[in-house]
Coordinates of C-alpha atoms in Angstrom, one line a residue:
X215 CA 42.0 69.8 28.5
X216 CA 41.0 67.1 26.6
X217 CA 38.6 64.4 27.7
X218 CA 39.7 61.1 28.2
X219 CA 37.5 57.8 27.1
X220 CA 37.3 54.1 27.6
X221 CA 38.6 51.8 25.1
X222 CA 37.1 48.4 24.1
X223 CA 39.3 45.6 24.5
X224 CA 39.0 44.7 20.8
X225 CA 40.5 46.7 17.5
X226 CA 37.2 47.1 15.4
X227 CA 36.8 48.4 11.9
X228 CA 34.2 50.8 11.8
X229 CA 34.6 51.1 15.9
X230 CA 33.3 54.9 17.1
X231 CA 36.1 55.6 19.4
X232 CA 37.1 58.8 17.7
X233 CA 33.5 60.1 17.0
X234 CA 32.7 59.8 20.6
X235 CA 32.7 63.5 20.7
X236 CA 30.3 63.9 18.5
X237 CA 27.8 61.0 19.3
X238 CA 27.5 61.6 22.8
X239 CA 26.6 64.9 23.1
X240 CA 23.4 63.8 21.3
X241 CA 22.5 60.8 23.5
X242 CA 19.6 62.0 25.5
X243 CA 19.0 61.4 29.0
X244 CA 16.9 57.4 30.1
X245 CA 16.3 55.1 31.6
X246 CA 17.8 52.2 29.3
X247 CA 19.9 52.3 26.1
X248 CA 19.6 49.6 23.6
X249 CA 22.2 49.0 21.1
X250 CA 21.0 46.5 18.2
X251 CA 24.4 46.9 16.5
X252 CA 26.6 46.9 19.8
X253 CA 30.2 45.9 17.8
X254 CA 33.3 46.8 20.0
X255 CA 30.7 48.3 22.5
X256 CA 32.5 51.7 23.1
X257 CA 29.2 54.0 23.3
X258 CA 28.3 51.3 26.0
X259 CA 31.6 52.0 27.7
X260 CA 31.7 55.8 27.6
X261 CA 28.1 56.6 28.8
X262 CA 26.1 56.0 32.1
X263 CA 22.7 54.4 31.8
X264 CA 20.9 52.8 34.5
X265 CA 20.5 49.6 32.4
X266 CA 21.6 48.4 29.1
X267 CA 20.6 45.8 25.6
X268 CA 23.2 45.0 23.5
X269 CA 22.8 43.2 20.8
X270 CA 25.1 42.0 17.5
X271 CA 24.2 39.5 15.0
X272 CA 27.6 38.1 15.6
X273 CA 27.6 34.8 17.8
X274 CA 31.2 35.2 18.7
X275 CA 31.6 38.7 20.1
X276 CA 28.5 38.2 22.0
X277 CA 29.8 34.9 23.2
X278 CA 32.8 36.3 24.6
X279 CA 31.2 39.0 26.0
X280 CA 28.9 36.9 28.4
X281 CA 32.0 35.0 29.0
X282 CA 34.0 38.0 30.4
X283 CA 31.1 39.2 32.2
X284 CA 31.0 35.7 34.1
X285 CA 34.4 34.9 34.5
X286 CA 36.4 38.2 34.8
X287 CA 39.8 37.1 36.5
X288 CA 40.1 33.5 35.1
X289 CA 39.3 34.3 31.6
X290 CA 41.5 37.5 31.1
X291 CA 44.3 34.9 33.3
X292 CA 43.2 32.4 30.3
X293 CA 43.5 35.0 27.9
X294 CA 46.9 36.3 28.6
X295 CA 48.8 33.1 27.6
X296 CA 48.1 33.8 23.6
X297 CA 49.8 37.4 24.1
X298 CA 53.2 35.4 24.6
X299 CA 54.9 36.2 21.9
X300 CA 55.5 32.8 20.8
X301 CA 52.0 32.7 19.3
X302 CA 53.0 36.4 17.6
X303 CA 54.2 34.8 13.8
X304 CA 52.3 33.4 11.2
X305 CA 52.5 29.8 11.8
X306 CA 50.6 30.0 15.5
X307 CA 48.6 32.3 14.1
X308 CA 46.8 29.8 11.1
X309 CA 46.9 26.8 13.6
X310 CA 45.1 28.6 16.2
X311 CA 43.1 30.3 13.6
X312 CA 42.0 26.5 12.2
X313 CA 41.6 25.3 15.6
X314 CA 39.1 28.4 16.4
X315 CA 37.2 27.5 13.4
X316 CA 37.1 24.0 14.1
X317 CA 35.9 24.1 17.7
X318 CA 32.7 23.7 19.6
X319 CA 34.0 24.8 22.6
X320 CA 32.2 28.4 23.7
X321 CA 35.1 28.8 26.2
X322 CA 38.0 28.5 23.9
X323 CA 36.1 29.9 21.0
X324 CA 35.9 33.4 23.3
X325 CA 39.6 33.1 24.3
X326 CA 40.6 32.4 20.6
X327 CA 38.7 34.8 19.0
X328 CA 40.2 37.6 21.2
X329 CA 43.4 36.2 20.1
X330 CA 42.7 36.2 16.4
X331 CA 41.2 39.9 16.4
X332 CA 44.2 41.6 18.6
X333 CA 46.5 39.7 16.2
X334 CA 45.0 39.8 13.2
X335 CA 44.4 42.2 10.5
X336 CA 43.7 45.8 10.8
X337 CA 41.2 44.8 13.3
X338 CA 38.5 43.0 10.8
X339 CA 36.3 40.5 12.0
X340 CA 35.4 38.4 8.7
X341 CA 34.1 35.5 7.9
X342 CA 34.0 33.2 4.4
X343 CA 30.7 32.0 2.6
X344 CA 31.3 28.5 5.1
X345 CA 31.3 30.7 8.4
X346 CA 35.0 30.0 8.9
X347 CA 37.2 33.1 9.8
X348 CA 39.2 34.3 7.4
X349 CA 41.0 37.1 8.8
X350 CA 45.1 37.2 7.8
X351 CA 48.0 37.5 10.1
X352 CA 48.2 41.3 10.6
X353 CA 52.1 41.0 11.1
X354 CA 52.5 43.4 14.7
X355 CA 55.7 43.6 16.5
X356 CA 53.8 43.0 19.6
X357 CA 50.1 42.9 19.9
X358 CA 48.9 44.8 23.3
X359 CA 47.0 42.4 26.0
X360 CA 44.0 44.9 27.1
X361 CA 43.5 43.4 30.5
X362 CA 42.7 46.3 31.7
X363 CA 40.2 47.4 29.4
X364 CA 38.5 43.6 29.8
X365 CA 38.2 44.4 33.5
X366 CA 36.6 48.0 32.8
X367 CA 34.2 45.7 30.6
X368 CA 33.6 43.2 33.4
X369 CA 32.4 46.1 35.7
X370 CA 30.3 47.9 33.4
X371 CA 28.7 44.6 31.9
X372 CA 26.9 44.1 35.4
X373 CA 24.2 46.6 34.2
X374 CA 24.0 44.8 30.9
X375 CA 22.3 42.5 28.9
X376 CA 23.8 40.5 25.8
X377 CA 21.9 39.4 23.1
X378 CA 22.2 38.2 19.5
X379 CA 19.5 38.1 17.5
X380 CA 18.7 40.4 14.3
X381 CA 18.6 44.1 14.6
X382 CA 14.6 44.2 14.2
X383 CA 13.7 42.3 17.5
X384 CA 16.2 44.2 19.5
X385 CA 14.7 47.6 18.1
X386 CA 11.4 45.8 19.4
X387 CA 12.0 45.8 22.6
X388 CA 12.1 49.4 23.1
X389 CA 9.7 50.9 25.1
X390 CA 8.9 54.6 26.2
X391 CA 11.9 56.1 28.4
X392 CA 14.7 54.0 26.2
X393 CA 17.1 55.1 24.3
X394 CA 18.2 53.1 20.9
X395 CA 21.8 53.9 19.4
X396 CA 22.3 52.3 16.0
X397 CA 25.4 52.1 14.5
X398 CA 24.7 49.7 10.9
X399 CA 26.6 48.8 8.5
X400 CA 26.7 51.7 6.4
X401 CA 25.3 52.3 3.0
X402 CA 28.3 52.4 0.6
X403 CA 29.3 56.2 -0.7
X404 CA 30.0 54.7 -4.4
X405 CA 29.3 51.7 -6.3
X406 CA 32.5 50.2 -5.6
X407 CA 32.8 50.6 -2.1
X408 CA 32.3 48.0 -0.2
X409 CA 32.8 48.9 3.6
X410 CA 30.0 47.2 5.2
X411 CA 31.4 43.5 4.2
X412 CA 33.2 42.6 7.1
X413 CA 31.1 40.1 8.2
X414 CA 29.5 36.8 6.7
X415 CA 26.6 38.5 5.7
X416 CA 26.2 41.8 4.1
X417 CA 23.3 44.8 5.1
X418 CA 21.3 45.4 2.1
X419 CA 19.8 48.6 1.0
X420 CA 15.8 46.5 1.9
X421 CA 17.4 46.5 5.7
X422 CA 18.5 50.0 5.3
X423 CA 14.8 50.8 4.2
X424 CA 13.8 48.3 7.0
X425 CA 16.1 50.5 10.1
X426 CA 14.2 54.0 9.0
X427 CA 11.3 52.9 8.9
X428 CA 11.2 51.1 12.6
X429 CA 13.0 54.4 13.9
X430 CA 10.0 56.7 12.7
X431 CA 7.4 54.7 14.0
X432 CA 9.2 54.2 17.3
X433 CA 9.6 57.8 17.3
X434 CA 5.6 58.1 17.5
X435 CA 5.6 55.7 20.2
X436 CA 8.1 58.5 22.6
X437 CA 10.9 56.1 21.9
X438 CA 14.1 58.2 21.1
X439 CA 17.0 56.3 18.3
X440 CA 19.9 58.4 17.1
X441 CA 21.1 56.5 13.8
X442 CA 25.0 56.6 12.7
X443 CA 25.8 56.3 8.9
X444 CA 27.5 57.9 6.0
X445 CA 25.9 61.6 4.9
X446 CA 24.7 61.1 1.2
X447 CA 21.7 62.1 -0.6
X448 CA 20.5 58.6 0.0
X449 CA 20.6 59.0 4.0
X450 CA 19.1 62.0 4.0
X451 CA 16.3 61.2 2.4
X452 CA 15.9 58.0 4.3
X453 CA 16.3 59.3 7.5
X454 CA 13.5 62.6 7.1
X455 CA 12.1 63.8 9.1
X456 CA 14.9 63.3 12.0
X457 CA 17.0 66.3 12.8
X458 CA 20.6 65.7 10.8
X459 CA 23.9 66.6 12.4
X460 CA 26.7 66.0 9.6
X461 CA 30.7 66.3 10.2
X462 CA 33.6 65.0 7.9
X463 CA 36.0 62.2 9.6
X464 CA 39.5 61.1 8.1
X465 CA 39.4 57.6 7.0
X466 CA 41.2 54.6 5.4
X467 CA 39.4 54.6 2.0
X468 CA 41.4 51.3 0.6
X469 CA 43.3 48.3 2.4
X470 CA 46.0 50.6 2.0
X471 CA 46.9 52.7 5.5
X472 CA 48.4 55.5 3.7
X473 CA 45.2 56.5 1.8
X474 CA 43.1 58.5 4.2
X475 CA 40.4 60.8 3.0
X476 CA 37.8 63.1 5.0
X477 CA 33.9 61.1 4.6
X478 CA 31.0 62.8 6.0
X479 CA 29.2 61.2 8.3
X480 CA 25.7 62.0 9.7
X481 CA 23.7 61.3 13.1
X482 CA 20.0 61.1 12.2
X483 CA 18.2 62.0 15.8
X484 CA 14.2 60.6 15.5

């Protein structure tokens, strides 16, 4: 029979839905698990910690994440009105889009921004040099309203903590009897590729350098960190001595749906 999981309530590229097999049977047992990367949050979803730290660098997600976790009922009520599918074509879709990115307003920024990720394309979350989204209409017949899934967030978020800061003072506050799941942006398998530049600002090979080096001294300090990235010569060597559990995954390689390849992937456990 196969095992059923919890979806996030937002499409994410890069999100570990399908590798949830693989990931958490190498989560160990603690007492706290701290997620400096958190993204769509599904590792947070699909385990059962006594506490939890998430963090992401991007002001938005976290933003509506606190929201949801305060508001529940009213905001997924809010919410459902941009699922009409009056606001499903491209006009509503670049008003609301310029209203998001003009506003000040945490609230409706969190209620657009659901919005503009279940709506837009192939479930990117990108921003221009300016910080203004820049996501394009992802044309669906009819995007799905995942109140449901928002309410399974809501009552898991009550053991949670939401933060957004950079990946190296979340890592810092791990402490013996934590567990640290990081999930960067991943270091490119060719020259051209270009899959970690979803967001306004890239990850750089120095930060790369930065992540393996903070998960080997943790390691000294009885802090366990399991490390998700692509499984090239380059990993491997940056993430000795951990243990290395490698598989292959089909993916998109191109903006083009049909062109799916297998990629290794690795989980580096310090």
């Amino acid at each position: 029979m196969t095992k059923s999981y919890h979806r996030s309530f937002l499409k994410w590229a890069g999100g570990k839905y399908r590798l949830l097999p693989y990931i958490l049977p190498h989560l160990p047992v603690g007492k706290r698990l701290i997620e400096p990367f958190l993204g769509s949050g599904v590792i947070f979803l699909n385990t059962d910690y006594p506490s939890y730290k998430l963090n992401d660098t991007n002001k938005d997600l976290i933003n509506l994440y606190k929201i949801l976790k305060t508001e529940k009922s009213d905001f997924i009520n809010h919410a459902a009105k941009y699922f009409d599918q009056k606001y499903n074509h491209p006009d509503a879709y670049y008003l609301l889009r310029n209203q998001f990115n003009t506003s000040k307003d945490i609230y409706e920024r969190a209620l657009l921004f659901l919005y503009l990720n279940r709506h837009g394309y192939n479930g990117l979350c990108r921003y221009n040099k300016q910080g203004k989204y820049n996501v394009p209409f992802g044309h669906y017949t009819k995007p799905y309203f995942p109140a449901d899934e928002m309410a399974y967030f809501y009552h898991k978020a009550k053991k949670a903590t939401f933060t957004c800061t950079n990946f190296t003072t979340s890592i810092k506050k791990g402490r013996q009897g934590d567990i640290i799941y990081c999930d960067p942006p991943y270091v490119p398998l060719s020259k051209t590729a270009h899959f970690t530049h979803y967001y306004q600002h890239g990850f750089s090979m120095k930060q790369q350098e930065e992540l393996a080096t903070m998960a080997k001294n943790l390691q000294q300090e009885k802090v366990k960190i399991l490390i998700s990235n692509h499984h090239t010569p380059l990993t491997e060597k940056l993430y000795a001595p951990a243990k290395i559990f490698a598989f292959e995954v089909q993916r998109n390689i191109s903006c083009k749906g049909y062109k799916r390849t297998k990629v290794r992937e690795l989980l580096a456990q310090f």
